[in-house]
Coordinates of C-alpha atoms and ligand atoms in Angstrom, one line a residue:
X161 CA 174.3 -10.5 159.3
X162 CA 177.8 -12.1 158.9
X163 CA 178.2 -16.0 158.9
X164 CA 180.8 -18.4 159.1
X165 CA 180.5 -21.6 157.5
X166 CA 181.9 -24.8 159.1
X167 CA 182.1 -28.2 157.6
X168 CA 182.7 -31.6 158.9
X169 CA 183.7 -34.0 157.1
X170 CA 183.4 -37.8 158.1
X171 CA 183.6 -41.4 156.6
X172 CA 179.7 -41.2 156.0
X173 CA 178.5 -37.5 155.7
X174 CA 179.8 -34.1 155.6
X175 CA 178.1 -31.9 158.4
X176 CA 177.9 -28.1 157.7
X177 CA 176.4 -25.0 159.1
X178 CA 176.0 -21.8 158.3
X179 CA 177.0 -20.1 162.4
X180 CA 176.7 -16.7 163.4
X181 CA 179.7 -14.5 165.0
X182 CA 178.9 -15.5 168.2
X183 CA 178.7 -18.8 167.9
X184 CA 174.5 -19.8 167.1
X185 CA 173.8 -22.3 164.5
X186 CA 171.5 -19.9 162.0
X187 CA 171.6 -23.5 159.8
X188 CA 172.7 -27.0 159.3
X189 CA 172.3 -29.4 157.1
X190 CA 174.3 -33.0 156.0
X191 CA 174.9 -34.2 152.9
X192 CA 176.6 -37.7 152.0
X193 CA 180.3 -38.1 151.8
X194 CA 181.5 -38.9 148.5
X195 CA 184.1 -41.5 148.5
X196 CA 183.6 -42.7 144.8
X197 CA 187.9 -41.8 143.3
X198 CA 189.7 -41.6 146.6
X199 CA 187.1 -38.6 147.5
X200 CA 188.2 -36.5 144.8
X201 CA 184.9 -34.7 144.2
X202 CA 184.6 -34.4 147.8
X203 CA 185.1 -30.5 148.3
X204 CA 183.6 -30.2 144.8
X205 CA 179.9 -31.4 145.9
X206 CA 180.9 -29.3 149.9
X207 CA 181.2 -26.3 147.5
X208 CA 178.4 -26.7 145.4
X209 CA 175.9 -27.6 148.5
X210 CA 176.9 -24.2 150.6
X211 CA 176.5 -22.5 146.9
X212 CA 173.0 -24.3 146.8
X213 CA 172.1 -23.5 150.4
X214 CA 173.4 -19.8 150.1
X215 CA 170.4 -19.3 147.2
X216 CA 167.9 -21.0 149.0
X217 CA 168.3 -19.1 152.5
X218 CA 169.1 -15.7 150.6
X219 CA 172.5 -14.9 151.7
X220 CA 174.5 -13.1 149.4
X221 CA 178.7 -14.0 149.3
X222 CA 179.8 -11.1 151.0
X223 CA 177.9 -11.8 154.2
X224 CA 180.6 -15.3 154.4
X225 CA 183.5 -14.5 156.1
X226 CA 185.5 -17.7 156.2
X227 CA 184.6 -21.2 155.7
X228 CA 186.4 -24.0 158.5
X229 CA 186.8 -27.5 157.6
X230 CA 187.2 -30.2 159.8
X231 CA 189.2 -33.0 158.1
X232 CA 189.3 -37.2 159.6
X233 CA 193.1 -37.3 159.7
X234 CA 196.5 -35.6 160.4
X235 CA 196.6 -32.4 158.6
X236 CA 199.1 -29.6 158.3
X237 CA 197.1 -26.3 159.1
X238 CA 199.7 -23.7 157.5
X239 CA 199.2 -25.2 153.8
X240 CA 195.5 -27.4 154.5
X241 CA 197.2 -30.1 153.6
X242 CA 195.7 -33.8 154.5
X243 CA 198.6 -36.0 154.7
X244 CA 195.9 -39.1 154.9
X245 CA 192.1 -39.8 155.7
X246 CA 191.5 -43.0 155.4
X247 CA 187.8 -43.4 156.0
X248 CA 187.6 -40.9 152.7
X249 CA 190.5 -42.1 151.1
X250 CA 192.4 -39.1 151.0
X251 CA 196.2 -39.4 150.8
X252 CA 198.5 -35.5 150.2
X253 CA 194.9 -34.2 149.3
X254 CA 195.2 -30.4 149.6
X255 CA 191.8 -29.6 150.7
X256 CA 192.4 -25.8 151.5
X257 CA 193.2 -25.1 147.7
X258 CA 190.6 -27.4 146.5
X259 CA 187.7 -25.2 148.5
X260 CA 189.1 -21.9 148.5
X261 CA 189.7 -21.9 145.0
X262 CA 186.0 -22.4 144.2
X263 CA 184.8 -20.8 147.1
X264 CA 186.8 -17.5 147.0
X265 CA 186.2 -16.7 151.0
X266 CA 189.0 -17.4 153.6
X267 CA 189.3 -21.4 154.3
X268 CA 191.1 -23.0 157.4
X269 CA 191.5 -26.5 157.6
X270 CA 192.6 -28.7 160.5
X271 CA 191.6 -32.1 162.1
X272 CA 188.0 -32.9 163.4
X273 CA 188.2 -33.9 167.0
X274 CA 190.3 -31.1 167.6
X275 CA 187.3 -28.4 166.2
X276 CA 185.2 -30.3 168.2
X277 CA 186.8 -29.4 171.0
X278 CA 187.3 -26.1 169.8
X279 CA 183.2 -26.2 169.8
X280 CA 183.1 -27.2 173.6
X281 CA 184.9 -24.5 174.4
X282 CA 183.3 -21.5 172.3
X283 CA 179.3 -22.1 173.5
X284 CA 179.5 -26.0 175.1
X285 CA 180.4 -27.8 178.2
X286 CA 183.7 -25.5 178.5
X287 CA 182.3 -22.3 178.0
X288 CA 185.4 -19.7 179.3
X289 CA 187.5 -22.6 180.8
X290 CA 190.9 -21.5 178.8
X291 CA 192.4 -25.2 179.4
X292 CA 190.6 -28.0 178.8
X293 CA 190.3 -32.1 177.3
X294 CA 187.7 -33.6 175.1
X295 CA 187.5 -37.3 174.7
X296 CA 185.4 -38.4 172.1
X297 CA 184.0 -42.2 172.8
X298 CA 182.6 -43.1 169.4
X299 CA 183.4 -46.4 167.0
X300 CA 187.0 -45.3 167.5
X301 CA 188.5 -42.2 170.9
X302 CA 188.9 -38.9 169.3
X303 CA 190.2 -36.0 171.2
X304 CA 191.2 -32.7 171.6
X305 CA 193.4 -30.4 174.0
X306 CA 192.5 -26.6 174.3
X307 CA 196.0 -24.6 176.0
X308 CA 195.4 -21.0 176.6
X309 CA 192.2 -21.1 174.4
X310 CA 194.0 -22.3 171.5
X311 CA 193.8 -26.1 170.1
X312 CA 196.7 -27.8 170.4
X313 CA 197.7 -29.2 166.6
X314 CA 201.6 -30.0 167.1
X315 CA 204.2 -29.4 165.1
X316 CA 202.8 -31.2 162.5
X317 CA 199.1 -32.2 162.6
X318 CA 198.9 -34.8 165.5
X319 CA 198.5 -33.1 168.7
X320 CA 195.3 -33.9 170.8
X321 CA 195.4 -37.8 169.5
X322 CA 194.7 -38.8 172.6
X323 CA 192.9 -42.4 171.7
X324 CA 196.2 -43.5 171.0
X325 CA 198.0 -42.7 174.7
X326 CA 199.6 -46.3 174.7
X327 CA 198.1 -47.6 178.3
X328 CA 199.3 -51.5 178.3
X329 CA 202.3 -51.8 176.3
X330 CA 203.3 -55.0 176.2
X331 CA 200.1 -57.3 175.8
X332 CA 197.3 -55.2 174.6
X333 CA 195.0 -55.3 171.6
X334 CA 196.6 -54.1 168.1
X335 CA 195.4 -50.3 167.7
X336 CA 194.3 -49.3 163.8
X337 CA 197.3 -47.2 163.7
X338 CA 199.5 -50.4 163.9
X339 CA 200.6 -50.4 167.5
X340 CA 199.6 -52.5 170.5
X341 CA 197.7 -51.2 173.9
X342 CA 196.1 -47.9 172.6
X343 CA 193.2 -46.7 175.1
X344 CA 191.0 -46.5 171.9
X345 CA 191.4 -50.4 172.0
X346 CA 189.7 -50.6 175.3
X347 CA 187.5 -47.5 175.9
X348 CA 185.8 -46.7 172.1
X349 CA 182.3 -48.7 171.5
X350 CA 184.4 -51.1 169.7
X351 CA 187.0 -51.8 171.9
X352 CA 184.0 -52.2 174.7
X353 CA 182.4 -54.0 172.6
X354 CA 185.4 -56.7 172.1
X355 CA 186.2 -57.1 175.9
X356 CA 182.3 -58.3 176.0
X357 CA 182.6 -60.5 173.5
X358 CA 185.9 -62.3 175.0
X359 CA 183.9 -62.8 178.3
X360 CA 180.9 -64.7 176.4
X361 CA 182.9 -67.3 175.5
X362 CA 184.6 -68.0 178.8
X363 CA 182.5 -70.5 181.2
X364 CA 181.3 -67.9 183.6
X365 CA 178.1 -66.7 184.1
X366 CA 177.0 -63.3 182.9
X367 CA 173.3 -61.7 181.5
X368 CA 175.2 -60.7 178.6
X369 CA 175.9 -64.5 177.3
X370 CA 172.0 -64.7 176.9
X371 CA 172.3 -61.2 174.8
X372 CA 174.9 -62.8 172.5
X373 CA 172.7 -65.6 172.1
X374 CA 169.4 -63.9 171.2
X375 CA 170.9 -61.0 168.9
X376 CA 174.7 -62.6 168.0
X377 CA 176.4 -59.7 169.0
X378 CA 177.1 -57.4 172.0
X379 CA 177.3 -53.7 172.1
X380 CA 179.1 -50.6 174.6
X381 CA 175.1 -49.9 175.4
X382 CA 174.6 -53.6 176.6
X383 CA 177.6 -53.8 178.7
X384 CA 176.6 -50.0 180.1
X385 CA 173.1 -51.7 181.1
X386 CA 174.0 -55.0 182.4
X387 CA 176.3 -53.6 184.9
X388 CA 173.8 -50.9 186.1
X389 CA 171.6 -54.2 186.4
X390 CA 174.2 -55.9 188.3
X391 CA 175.9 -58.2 186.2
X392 CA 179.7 -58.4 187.4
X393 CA 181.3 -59.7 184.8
X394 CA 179.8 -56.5 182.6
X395 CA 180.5 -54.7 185.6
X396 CA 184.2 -55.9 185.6
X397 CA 184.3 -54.4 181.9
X398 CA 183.4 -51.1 183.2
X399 CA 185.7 -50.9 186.2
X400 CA 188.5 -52.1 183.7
X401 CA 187.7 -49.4 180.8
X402 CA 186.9 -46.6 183.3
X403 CA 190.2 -47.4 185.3
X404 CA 192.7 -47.5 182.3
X405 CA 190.7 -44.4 180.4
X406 CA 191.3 -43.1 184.2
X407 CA 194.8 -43.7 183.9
X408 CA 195.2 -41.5 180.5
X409 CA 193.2 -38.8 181.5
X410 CA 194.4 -38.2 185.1
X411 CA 198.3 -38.3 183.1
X412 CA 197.3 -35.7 180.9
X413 CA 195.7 -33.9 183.6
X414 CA 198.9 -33.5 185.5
X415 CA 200.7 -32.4 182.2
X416 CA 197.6 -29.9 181.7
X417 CA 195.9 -29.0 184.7
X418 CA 192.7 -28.6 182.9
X419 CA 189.7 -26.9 184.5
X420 CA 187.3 -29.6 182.7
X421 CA 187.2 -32.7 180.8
X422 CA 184.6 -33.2 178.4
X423 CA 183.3 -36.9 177.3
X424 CA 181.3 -37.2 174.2
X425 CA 180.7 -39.8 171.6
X426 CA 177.6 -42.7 171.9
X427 CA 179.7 -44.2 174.8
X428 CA 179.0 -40.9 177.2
X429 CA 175.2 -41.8 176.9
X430 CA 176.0 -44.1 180.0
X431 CA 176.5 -41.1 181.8
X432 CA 176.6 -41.8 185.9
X433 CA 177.8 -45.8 184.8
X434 CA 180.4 -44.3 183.1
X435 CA 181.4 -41.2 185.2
X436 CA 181.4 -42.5 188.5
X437 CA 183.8 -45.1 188.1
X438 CA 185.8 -43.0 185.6
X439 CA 185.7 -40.1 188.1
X440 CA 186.9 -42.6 191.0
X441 CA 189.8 -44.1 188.8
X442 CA 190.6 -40.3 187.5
X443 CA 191.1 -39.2 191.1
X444 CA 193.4 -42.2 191.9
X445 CA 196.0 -41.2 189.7
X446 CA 196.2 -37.6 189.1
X447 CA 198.3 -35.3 190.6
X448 CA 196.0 -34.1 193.8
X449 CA 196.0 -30.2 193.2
X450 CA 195.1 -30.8 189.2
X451 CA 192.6 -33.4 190.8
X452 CA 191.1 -30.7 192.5
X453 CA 190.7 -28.3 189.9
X454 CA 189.4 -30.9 187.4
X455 CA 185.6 -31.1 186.5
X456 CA 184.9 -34.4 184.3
X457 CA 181.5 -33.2 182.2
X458 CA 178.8 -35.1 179.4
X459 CA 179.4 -33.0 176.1
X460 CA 177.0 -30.6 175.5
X461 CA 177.2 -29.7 171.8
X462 CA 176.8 -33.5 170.5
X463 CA 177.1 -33.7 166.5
X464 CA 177.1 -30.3 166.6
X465 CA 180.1 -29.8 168.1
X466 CA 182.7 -30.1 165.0
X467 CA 181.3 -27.1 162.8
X468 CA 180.7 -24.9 165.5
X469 CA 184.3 -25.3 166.4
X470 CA 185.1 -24.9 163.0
X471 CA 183.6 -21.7 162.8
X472 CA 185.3 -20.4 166.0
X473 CA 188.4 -21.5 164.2
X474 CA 187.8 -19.6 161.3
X475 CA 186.9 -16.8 164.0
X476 CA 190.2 -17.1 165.8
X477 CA 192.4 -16.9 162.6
X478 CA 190.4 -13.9 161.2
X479 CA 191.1 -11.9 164.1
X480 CA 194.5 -12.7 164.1
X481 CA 194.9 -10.4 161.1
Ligands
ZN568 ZN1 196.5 -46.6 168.3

């Protein structure tokens, strides 16, 4: 057997897998995400646990044909260069030297969200669909573009950040990355979370102002449920998020003319609560013939998602040569 290795690296844990040629998870396992020295020993303890795991399961080196790496930031995938990741505290942190030299197998590195869509597309929700959008609805909107069956990166290491597609520029919320009105703002957990929380103090009635007060805080999952209860002013949140995510989606859709759009992240386990709406507002605003040809689809692959793409990343560059 052959197998590619793909690693995910997050604030939290690095996800990896050991995933055969055709895109099965044979293996996965998780360990914790050093962040101890700016994450210097990072690919260090990645190298030493698929070293470990390679003993344990009996597969010898030259059965590894490439490992991918999915990194939480803007990264230049000629040299594997991170330019920065703040949630590990990388800043120019060459992570393609730093595993291939111990390593010695082919490494690719590139941003996360965009192997996870990369993932969709080998064995997930857009299986053969050549041109397609994944929106990640998580504590922050992560994304990723497929063109052609390749993963749109840019020029330099930002394509696909679609959580910060500006949608209300002159009064919105201030994004992480420093600007104002970002649909991550509105449409991540978080940002959800916040457009509760500004209702609850306001003298109207809603269910979710006796939530606040028995648990002293609101979540995405308690809006989600109070509006398929009824509640309007929960309800109001929903129609607001799913029209201005709407907005986004049905733009890039007219730029694209994608044949699906895939929503992951916690958020998507709302599923019909968050579709229908979403699909209503989608179809307002996008171009009717990319409209038409548009499927908006629940993730398949889940935490999965970002190794398995960064296998097929690996398998893309590989046959390249
Ligand atoms: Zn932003």
């Amino acid at each position: 057997m052959a197998y590619y290795v793909g690693a995910d690296i997050g604030g939290t844990t690095v996800k990896l897998a050991f995933i055969t040629e055709k895109g099965q998870i044979v293996h996965k396992w998780e360990i914790s995400t050093n962040i101890h020295n700016n994450g210097e020993e990072i690919p260090k303890e990645i190298v030493y646990s698929i070293e470990t795991k390679m003993q344990e399961l009996r597969i010898p080196k030259e059965e590894l044909l490439g490992l991918g790496a999915g990194a939480p930031g803007y990264v230049n995938t000629n040299t594997g260069l991170v330019y920065e990741a703040v949630n590990v505290g990388w800043k120019n942190f060459n992570l393609k030297d730093k595993l291939s030299q111990r390593l010695q197998i082919p490494v690719y590195v590139t941003n996360d969200a965009n192997l996870a869509a990369l993932g969709e597309y080998w064995v997930g929700a857009g299986r053969n669909i050549d041109h397609l959008i994944t929106v990640t609805l998580g504590t922050g909107v992560g994304g990723g573009i497929v063109v052609n069956g390749q993963v749109v990166n840019g020029i330099d290491g930002s394509g696909g950040e679609i959580g910060h597609v500006v949608v209300t520029p002159n009064d919105g919320p201030t994004c992480n990355c420093g600007r104002r009105g970002c649909i991550e703002t509105y449409a991540s957990a978080t940002g959800i979370a916040r457009q509760g929380l500004e209702e609850v103090v306001k003298p109207v009635d809603t269910s979710l102002k006796n939530i606040f007060a028995t648990t002293g805080t609101l979540t995405a999952k308690d809006i989600f449920e109070q509006a398929k209860d009824g509640d309007l002013v929960s309800k109001q949140i929903v129609e607001n998020t799913t029209n201005l995510l709407g907005i986004m989606l049905a733009n890039l859709a007219t730029i694209i003319n994608p044949g699906v759009i895939i929503i992951g992240g916690g958020v998507s386990k709302a599923k019909d609560t968050l579709l229908n709406p979403l699909k209503r507002a989608f179809e307002k605003y996008c171009l009717d013939h990319a409209f038409h040809n548009c499927e908006i689809t629940i993730a398949q692959l889940g935490n999965d998602a970002g190794v398995v793409g960064a296998a097929y990343y690996v398998k893309q560059h590989m046959n390249k040569k």
